[in-house]
CSV table of C-alpha atoms in Angstrom, one decimal:
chain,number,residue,atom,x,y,z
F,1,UNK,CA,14.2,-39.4,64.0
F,2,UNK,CA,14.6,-36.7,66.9
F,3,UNK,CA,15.2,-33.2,66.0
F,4,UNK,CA,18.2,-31.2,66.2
F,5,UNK,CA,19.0,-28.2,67.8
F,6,UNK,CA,21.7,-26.2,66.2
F,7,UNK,CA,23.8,-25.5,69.0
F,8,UNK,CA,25.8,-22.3,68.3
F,9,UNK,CA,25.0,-19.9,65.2
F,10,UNK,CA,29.0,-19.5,64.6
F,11,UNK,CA,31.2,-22.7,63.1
F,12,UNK,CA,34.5,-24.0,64.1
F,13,UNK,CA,35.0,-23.8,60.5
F,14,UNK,CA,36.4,-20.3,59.2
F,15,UNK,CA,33.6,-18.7,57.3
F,16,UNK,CA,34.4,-14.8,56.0
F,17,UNK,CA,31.2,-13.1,56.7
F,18,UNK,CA,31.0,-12.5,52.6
F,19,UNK,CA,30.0,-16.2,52.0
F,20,UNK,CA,27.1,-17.3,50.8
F,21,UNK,CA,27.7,-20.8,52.6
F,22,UNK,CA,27.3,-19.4,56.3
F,23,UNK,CA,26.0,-22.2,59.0
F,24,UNK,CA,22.9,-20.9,58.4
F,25,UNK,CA,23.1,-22.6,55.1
F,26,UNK,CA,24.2,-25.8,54.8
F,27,UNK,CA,23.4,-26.4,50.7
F,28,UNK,CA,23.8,-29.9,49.1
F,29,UNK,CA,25.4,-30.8,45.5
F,30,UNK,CA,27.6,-33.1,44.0
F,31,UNK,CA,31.4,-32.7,43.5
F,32,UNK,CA,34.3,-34.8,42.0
F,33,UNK,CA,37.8,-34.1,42.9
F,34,UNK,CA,41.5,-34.7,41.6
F,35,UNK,CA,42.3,-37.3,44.1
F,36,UNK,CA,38.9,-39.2,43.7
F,37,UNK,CA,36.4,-38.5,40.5
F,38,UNK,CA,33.9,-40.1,41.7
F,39,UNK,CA,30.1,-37.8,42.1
F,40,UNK,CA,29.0,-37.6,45.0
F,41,UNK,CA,27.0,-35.9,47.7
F,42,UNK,CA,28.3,-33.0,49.7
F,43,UNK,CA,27.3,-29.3,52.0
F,44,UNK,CA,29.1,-25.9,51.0
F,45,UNK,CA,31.1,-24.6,54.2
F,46,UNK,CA,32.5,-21.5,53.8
F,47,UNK,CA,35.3,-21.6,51.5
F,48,UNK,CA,35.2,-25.5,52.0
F,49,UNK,CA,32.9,-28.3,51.0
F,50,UNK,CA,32.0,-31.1,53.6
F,51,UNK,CA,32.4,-34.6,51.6
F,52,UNK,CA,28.7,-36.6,52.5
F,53,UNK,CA,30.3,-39.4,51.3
F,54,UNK,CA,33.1,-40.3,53.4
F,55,UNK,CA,31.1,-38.3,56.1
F,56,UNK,CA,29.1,-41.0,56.2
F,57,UNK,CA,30.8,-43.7,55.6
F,58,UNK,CA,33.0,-42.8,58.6
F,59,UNK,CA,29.8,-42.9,61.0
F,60,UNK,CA,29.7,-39.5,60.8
F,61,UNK,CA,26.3,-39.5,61.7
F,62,UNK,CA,26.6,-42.1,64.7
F,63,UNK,CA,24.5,-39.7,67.0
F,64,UNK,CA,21.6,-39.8,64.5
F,65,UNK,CA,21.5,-43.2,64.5
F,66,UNK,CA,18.4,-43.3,63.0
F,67,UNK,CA,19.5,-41.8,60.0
F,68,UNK,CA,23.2,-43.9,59.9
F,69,UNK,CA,22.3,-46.2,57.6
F,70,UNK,CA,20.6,-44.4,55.2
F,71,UNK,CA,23.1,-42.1,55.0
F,72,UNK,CA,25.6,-44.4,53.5
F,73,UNK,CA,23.0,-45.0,50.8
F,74,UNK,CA,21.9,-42.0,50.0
F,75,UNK,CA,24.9,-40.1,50.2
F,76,UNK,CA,27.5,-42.6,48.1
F,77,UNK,CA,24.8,-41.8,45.2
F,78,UNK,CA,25.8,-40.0,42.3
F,79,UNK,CA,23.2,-37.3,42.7
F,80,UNK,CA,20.9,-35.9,45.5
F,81,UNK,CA,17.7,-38.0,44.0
F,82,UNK,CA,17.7,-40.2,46.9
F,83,UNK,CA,18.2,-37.9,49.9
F,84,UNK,CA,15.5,-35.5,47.9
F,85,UNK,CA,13.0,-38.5,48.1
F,86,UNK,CA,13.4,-39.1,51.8
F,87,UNK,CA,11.3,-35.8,52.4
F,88,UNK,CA,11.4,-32.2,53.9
F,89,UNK,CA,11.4,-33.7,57.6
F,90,UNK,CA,14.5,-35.7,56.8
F,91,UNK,CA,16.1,-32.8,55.5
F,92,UNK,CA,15.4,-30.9,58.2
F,93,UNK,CA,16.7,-33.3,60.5
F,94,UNK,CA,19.7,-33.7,58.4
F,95,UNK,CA,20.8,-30.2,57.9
F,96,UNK,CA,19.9,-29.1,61.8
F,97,UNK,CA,22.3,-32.2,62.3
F,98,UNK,CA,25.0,-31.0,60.1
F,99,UNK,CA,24.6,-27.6,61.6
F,100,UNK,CA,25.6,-28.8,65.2
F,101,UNK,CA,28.1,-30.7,64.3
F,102,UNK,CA,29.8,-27.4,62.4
F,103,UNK,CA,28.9,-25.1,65.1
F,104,UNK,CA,32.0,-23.9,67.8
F,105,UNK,CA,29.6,-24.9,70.4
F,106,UNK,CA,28.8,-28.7,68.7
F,107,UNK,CA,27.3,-31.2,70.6
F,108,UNK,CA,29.1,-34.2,69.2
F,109,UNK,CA,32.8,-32.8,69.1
F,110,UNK,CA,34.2,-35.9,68.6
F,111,UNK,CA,32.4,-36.5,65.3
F,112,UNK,CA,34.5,-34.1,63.4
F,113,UNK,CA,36.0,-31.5,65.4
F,114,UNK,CA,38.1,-33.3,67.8
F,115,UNK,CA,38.7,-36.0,64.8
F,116,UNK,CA,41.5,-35.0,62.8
F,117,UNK,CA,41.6,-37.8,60.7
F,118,UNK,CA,38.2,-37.5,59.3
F,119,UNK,CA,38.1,-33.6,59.4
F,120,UNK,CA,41.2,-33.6,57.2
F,121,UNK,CA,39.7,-35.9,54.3
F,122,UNK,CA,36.1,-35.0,54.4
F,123,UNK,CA,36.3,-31.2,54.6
F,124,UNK,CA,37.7,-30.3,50.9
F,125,UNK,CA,38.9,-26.9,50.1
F,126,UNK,CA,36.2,-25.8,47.3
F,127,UNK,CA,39.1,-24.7,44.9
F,128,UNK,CA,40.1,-28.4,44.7
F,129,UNK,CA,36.4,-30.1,43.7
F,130,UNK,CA,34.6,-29.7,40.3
F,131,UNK,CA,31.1,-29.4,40.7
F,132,UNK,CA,28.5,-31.3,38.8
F,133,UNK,CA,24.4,-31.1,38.3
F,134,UNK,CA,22.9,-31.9,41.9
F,135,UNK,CA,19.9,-34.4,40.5
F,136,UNK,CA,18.9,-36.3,38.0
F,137,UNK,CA,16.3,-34.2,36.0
F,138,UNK,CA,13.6,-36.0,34.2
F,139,UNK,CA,11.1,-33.3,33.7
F,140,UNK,CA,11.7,-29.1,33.3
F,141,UNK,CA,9.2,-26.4,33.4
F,142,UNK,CA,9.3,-22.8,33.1
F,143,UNK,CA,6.9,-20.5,34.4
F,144,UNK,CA,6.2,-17.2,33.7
F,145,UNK,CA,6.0,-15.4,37.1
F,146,UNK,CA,7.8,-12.3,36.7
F,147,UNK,CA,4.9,-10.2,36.2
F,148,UNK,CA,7.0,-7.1,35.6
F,149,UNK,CA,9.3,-9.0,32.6
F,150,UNK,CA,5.6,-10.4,30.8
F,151,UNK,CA,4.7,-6.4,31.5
F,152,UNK,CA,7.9,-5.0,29.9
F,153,UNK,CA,8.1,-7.5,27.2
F,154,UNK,CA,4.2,-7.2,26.3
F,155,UNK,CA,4.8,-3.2,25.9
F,156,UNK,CA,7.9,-3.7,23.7
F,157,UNK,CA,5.5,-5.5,21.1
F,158,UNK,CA,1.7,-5.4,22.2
F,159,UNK,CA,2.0,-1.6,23.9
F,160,UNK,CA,0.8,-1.4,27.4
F,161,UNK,CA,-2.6,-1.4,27.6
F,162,UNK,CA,-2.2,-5.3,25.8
F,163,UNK,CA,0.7,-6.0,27.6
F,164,UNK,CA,-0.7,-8.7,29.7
F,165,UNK,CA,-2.7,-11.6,27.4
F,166,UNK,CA,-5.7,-12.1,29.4
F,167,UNK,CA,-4.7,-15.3,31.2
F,168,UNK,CA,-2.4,-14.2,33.4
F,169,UNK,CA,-3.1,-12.9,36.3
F,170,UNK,CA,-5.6,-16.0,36.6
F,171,UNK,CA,-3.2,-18.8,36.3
F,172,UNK,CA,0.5,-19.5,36.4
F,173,UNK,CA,1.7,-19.5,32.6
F,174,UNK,CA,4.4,-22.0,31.6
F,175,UNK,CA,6.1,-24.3,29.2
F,176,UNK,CA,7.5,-27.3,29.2
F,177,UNK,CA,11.6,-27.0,28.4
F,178,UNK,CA,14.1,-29.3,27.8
F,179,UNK,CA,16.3,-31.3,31.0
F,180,UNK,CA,18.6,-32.9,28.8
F,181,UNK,CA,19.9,-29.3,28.0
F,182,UNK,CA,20.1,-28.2,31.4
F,183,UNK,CA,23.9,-27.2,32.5
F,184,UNK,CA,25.5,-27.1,35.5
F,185,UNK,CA,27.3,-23.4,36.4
F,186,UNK,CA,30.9,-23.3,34.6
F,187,UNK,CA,29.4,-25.0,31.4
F,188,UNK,CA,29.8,-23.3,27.9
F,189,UNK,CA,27.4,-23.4,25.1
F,190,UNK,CA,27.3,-22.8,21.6
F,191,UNK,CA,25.7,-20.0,20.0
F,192,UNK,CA,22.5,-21.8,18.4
F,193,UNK,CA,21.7,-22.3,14.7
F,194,UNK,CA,17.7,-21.5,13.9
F,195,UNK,CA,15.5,-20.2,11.4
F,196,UNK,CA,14.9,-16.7,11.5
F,197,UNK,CA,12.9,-14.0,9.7
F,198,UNK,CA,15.5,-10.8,8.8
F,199,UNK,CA,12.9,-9.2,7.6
F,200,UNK,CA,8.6,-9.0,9.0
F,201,UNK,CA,7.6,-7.0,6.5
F,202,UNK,CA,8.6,-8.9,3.7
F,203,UNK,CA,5.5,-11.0,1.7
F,204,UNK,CA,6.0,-13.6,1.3
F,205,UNK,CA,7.9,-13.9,4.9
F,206,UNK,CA,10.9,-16.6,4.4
F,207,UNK,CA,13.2,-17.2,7.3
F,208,UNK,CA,16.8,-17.8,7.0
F,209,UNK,CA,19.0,-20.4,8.6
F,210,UNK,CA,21.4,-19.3,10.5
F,211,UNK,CA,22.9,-18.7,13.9
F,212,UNK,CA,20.8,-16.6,16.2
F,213,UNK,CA,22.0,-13.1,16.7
F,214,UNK,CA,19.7,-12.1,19.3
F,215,UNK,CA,20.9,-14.4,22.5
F,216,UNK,CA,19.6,-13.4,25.6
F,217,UNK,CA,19.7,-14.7,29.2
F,218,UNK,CA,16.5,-14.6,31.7
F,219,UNK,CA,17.5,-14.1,35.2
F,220,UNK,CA,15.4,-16.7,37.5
F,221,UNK,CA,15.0,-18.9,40.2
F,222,UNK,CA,14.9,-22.5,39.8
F,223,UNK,CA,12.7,-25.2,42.6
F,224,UNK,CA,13.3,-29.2,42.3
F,225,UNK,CA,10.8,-31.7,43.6
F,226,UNK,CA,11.2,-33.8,46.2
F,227,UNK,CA,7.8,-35.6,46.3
F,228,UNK,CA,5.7,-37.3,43.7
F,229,UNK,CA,2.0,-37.2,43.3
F,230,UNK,CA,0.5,-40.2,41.6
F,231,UNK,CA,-1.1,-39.5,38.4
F,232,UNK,CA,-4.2,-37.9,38.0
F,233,UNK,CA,-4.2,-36.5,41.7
F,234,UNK,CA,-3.4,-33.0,41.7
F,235,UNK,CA,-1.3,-31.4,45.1
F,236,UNK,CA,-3.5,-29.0,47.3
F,237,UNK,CA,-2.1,-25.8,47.7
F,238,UNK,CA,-1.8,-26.8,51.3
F,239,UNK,CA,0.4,-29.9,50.6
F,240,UNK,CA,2.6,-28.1,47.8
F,241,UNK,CA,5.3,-26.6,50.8
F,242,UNK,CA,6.1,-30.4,51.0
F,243,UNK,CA,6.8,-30.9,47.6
F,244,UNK,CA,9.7,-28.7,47.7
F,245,UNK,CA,13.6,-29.6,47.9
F,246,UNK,CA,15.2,-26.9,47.8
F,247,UNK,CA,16.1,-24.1,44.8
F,248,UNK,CA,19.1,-22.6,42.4
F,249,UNK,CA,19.7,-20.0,40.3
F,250,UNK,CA,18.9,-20.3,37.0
F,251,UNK,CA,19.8,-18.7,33.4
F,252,UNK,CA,17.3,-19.8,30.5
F,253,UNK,CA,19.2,-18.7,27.8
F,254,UNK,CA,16.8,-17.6,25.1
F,255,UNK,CA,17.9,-16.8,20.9
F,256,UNK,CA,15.5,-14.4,20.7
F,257,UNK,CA,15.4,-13.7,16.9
F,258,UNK,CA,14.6,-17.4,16.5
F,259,UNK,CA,12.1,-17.3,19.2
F,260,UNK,CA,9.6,-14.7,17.6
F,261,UNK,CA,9.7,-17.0,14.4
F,262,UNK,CA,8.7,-20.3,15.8
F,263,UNK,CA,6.7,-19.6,19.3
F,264,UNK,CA,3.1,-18.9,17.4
F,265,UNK,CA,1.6,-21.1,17.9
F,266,UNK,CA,2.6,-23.8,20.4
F,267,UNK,CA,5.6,-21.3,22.0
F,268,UNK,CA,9.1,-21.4,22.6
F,269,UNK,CA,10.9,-24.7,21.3
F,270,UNK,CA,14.6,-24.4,19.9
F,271,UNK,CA,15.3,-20.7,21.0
F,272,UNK,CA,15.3,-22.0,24.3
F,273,UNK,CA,16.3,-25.8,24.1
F,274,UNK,CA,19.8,-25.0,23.7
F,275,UNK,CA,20.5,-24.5,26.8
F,276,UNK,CA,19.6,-23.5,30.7
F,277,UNK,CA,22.3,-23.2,33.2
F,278,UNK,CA,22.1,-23.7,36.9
F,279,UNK,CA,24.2,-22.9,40.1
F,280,UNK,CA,25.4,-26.3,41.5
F,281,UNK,CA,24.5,-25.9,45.3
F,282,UNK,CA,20.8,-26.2,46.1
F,283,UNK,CA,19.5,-24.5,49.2
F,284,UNK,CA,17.0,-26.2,51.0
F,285,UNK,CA,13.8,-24.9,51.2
F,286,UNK,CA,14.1,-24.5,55.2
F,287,UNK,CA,16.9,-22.6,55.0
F,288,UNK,CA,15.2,-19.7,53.3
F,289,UNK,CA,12.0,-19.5,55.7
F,290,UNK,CA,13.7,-16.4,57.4
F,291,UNK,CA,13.4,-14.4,54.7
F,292,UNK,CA,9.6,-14.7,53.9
F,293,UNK,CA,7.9,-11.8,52.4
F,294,UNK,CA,5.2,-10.6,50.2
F,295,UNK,CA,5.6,-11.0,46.7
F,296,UNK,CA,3.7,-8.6,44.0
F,297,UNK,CA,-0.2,-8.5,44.5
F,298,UNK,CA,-2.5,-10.2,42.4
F,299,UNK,CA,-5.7,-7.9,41.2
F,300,UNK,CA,-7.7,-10.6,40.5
F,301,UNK,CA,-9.6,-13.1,42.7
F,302,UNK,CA,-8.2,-16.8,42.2
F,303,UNK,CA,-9.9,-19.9,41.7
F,304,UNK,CA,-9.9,-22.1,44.9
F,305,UNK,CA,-7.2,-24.6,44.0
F,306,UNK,CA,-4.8,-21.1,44.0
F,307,UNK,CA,-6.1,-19.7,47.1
F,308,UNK,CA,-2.8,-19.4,49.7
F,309,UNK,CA,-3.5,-18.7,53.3
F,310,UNK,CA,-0.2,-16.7,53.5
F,311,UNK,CA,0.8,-13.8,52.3
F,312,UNK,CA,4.5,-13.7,52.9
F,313,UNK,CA,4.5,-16.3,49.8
F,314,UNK,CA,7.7,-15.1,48.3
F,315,UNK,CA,11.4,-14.7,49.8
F,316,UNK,CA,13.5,-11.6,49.5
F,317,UNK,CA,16.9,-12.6,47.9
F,318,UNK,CA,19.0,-10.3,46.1
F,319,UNK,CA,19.7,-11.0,42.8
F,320,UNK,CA,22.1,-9.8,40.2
F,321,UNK,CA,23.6,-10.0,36.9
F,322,UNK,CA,27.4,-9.6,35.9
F,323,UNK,CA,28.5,-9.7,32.5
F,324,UNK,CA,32.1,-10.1,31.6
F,325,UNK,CA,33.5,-9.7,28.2
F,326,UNK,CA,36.5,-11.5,26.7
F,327,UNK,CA,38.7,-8.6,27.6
F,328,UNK,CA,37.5,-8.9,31.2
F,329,UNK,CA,35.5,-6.2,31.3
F,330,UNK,CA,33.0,-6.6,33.8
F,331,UNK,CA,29.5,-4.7,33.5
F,332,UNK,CA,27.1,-5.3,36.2
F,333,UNK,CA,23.7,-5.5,34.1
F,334,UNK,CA,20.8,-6.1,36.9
F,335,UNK,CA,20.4,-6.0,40.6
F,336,UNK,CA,16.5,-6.6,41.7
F,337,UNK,CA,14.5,-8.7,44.5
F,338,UNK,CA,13.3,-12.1,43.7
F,339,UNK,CA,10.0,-10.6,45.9
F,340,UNK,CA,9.1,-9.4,42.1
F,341,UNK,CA,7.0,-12.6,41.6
F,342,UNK,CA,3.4,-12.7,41.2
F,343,UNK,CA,3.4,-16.7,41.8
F,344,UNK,CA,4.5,-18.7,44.3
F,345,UNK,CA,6.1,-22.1,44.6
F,346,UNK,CA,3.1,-23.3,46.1
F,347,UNK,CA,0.9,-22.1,43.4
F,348,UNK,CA,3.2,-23.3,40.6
F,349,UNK,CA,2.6,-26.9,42.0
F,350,UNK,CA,-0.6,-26.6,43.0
F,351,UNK,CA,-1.1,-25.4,38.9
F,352,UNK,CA,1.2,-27.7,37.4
F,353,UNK,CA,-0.6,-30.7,39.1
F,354,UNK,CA,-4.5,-29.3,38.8
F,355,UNK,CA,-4.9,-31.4,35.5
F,356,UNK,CA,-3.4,-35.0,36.9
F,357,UNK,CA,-0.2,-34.2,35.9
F,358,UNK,CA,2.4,-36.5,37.9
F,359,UNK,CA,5.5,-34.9,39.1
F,360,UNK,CA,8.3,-36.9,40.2
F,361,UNK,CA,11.4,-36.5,42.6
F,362,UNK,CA,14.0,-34.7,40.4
F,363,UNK,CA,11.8,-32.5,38.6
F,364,UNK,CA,12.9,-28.6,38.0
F,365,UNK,CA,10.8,-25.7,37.7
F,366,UNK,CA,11.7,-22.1,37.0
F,367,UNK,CA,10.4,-19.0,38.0
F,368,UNK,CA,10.4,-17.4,34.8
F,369,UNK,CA,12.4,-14.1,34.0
F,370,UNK,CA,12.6,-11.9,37.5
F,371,UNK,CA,12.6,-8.5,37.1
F,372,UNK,CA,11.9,-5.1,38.8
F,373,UNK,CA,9.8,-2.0,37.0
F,374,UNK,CA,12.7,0.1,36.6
F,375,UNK,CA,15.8,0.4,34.4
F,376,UNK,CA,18.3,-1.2,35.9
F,377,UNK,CA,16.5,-3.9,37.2
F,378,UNK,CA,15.8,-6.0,34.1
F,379,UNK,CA,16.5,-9.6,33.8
F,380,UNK,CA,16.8,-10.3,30.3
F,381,UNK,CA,18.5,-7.4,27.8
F,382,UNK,CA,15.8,-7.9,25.9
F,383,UNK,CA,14.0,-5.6,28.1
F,384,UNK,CA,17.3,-3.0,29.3
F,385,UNK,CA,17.8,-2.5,25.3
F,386,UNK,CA,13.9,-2.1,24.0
F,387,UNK,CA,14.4,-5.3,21.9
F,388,UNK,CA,17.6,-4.1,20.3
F,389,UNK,CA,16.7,-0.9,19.9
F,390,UNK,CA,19.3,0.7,22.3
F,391,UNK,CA,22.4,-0.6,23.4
F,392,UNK,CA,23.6,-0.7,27.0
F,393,UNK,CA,26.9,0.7,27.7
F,394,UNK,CA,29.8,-1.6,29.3
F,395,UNK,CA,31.7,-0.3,31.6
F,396,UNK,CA,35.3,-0.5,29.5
F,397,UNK,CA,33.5,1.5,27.0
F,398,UNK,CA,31.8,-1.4,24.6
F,399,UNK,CA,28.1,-2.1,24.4
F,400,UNK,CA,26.2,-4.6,24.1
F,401,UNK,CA,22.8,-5.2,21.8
F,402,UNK,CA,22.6,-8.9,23.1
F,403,UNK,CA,25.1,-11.1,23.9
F,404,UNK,CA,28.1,-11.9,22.2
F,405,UNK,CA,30.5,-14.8,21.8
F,406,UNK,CA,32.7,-14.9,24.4
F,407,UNK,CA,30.7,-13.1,26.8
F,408,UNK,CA,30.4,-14.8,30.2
F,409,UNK,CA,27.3,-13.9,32.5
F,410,UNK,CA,27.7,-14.8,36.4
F,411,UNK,CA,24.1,-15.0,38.8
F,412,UNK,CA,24.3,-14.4,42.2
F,413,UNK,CA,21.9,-14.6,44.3
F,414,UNK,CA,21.5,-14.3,48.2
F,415,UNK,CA,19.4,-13.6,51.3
F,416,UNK,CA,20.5,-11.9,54.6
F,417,UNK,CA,23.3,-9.5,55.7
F,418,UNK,CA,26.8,-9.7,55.7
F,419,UNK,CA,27.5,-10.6,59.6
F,420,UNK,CA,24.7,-12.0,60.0
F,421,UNK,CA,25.2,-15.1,58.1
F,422,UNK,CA,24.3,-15.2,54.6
F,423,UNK,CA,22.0,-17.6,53.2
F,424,UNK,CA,23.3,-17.3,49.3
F,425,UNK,CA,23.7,-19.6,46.1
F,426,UNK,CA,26.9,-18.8,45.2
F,427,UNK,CA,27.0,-18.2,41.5
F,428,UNK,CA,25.6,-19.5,38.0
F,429,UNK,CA,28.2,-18.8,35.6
F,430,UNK,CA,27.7,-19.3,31.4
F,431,UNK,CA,29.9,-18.4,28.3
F,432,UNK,CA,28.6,-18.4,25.2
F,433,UNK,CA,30.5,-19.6,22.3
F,434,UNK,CA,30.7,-19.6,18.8
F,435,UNK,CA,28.2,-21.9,16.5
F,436,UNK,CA,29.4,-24.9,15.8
F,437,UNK,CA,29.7,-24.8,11.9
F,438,UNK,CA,26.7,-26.7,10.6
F,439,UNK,CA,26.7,-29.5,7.8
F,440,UNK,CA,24.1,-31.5,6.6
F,441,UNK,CA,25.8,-34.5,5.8
């Protein structure tokens, strides 16, 4: 398929200059609607969503011929599985396509501008579509790249001159989650039940059953796969860029008090399987190339297979973390940089794959809690309240130890500007809920 020059920088389509989904955009998910519930593919516009479904089946992409007939494949799918698979030069082609024919100055006018019919049922207002998960996951892992959090955290309980284990400026730390659990933004979960320890002093040390008092959320950045390696060959460094779909926000909500029972000695398992929420529009990987930069600098010299031959490795988005109280009282908790990474995609992949390991189209990583080295900058209230030890103030006067039920924490997370159109995520929204009472019959 030929490229595609985007042909104007503004859209016929009205986009305030707040949005996240500026033509500089174009991010894909899945949406239902009232008038027809069926999942399917489709861009965020503005304040409006572009249905990929009847898009495409109305030969909307008749001057990409090329592409025409896949498109009413791919994009009549109930997730993005199929359109990841065709690769980043499809995307490419894809979204530059999309962009032209949203721009004022479009090149094909008479694919949707000048078509009133089509325009009026494939561009949605986004008030009237429900969102759902944007792939299929089979496989999660989360990494551990926020070297300030494993810093912070190590201080809290190994003090700072053990803060780091000895591993990890040499390789890209992980576990392997649970995707069954993963959420889509606007999902609620239930306060988990675990065994935890009241008391680490006690001899001999018996845990209690019982809900988790301590749930937290981790503030990260979440990558799905849109290649597959074939077992037992791992992915160069140099190849991992291609790997790459596109990314979301990400919350992996963590029950802390059950965490520091059960995570010696294989790690976290049920504190974190609960749940992991996402933001429902994933941003293609192309569209944050602008906003390169260097991310935190490792001390130590890396073995070969994670040597990157860039160093503008990371991207600078904003990030920040709301959280809203029953009452509506609205705290902002966070604001940092995702550029406090120490590991890149690249080098997640390239690790993750070193061993054999096979990943496959669908796959979701996380980045691991992102934060910066300063109060205020936190991404888990674990680290803004010492482990418990200090509450942070809300702004109607309450305060909070950990979260509560009925608290509701909104992600947002963007790149750019305002006027300069915004490459954003919109937002990853959770509430947590009371346990479920538990019986054992």
């Amino acid at each position: 398929m030929r490229m595609v020059k985007m042909a104007s920088t503004k859209s016929w389509v009205p986009i305030p200059s707040s949005s996240h989904f500026s033509l500089a955009n174009i991010p894909f998910g899945i949406i239902s609607s009232s008038k027809d519930a069926t999942h399917r593919p489709a861009i965020a516009i503005g304040e409006q969503v572009l249905d990929l479904s009847t898009f495409s089946q109305n030969h909307g992409f008749q001057k990409l011929p090329d592409f025409q007939h896949v498109a009413t494949r791919v994009f009549t799918s109930s997730t993005l599985n199929s359109f990841a698979a065709l690769g980043r030069p499809t995307h490419r082609i894809v979204r530059r396509y999309l962009q032209d024919v949203l721009s004022e100055n479009t090149s094909y006018p008479e694919v949707l501008k000048n078509n009133s019919s089509l325009r009026d049922v494939a561009l949605i207002p986004q008030t009237e579509v429900q969102n759902h998960l944007p792939l299929a996951i089979g496989d999660y892992t989360d990494f551990f790249a926020g070297r300030n959090h494993a810093f912070n955290v190590g201080t809290l309980f190994r003090g700072p001159q053990n803060a780091l284990n000895p591993n990890y400026n040499h390789l890209p730390v992980a576990y392997h989650g649970r995707a069954s659990s993963v959420v889509v933004s606007g999902t609620a979960l239930h306060r988990p039940w675990g065994q935890v320890l009241l008391d680490p002093t006690a001899d001999p040390k018996v845990p209690n059953f019982q809900p988790a008092r301590r749930v937290d959320i981790e503030l990260e950045i979440g990558m799905f796969v849109t290649k597959e390696n074939a077992l037992g060959r791992p992915v160069p460094i140099g190849q991992a860029e291609n790997h790459i779909f596109g990314y979301v926000l990400m919350n992996d909500w963590s029950a802390r008090d059950i965490q520091t029972w059960e995570y010696v000695p294989l790690g976290p398992f049920n504190a974190k399987n609960f749940g992991t929420t996402i933001s429902p529009w994933v941003v293609l990987a192309d569209a944050l190339e602008p906003f390169r930069t260097a991310g935190l600098e490792n001390p130590q010299e890396l073995r070969s297979y994670l040597r990157e031959s860039r160093e503008d490795n990371q991207y600078d988005i904003k990030l920040e973390v709301d959280l809203k109280t029953s009452d509506g009282d609205v705290t902002t908790l966070t604001r940092t940089s995702s550029r406090n990474l120490l590991w890149s995609w690249p080098q997640m992949v390239a690790h993750h794959t070193v061993g054999g390991c096979n990943l496959r189209v669908g796959d979701l990583f996380g980045t691991g809690t992102i934060s910066g080295s300063v109060p205020g900058t936190y991404g888990s209230i674990l680290e803004q309240t010492q482990a418990g030890k200090q509450a942070v103030k809300l702004t109607g006067g309450g305060e909070r130890k950990f979260i509560q039920d009925g608290d509701t924490v909104i992600i947002r997370g963007v790149a750019g500007e305002v006027g300069s159109g915004l490459v954003g995520f919109g937002e990853c929204v959770g509430t947590i809920l009371p346990a479920i009472k538990y019986t054992s019959e």
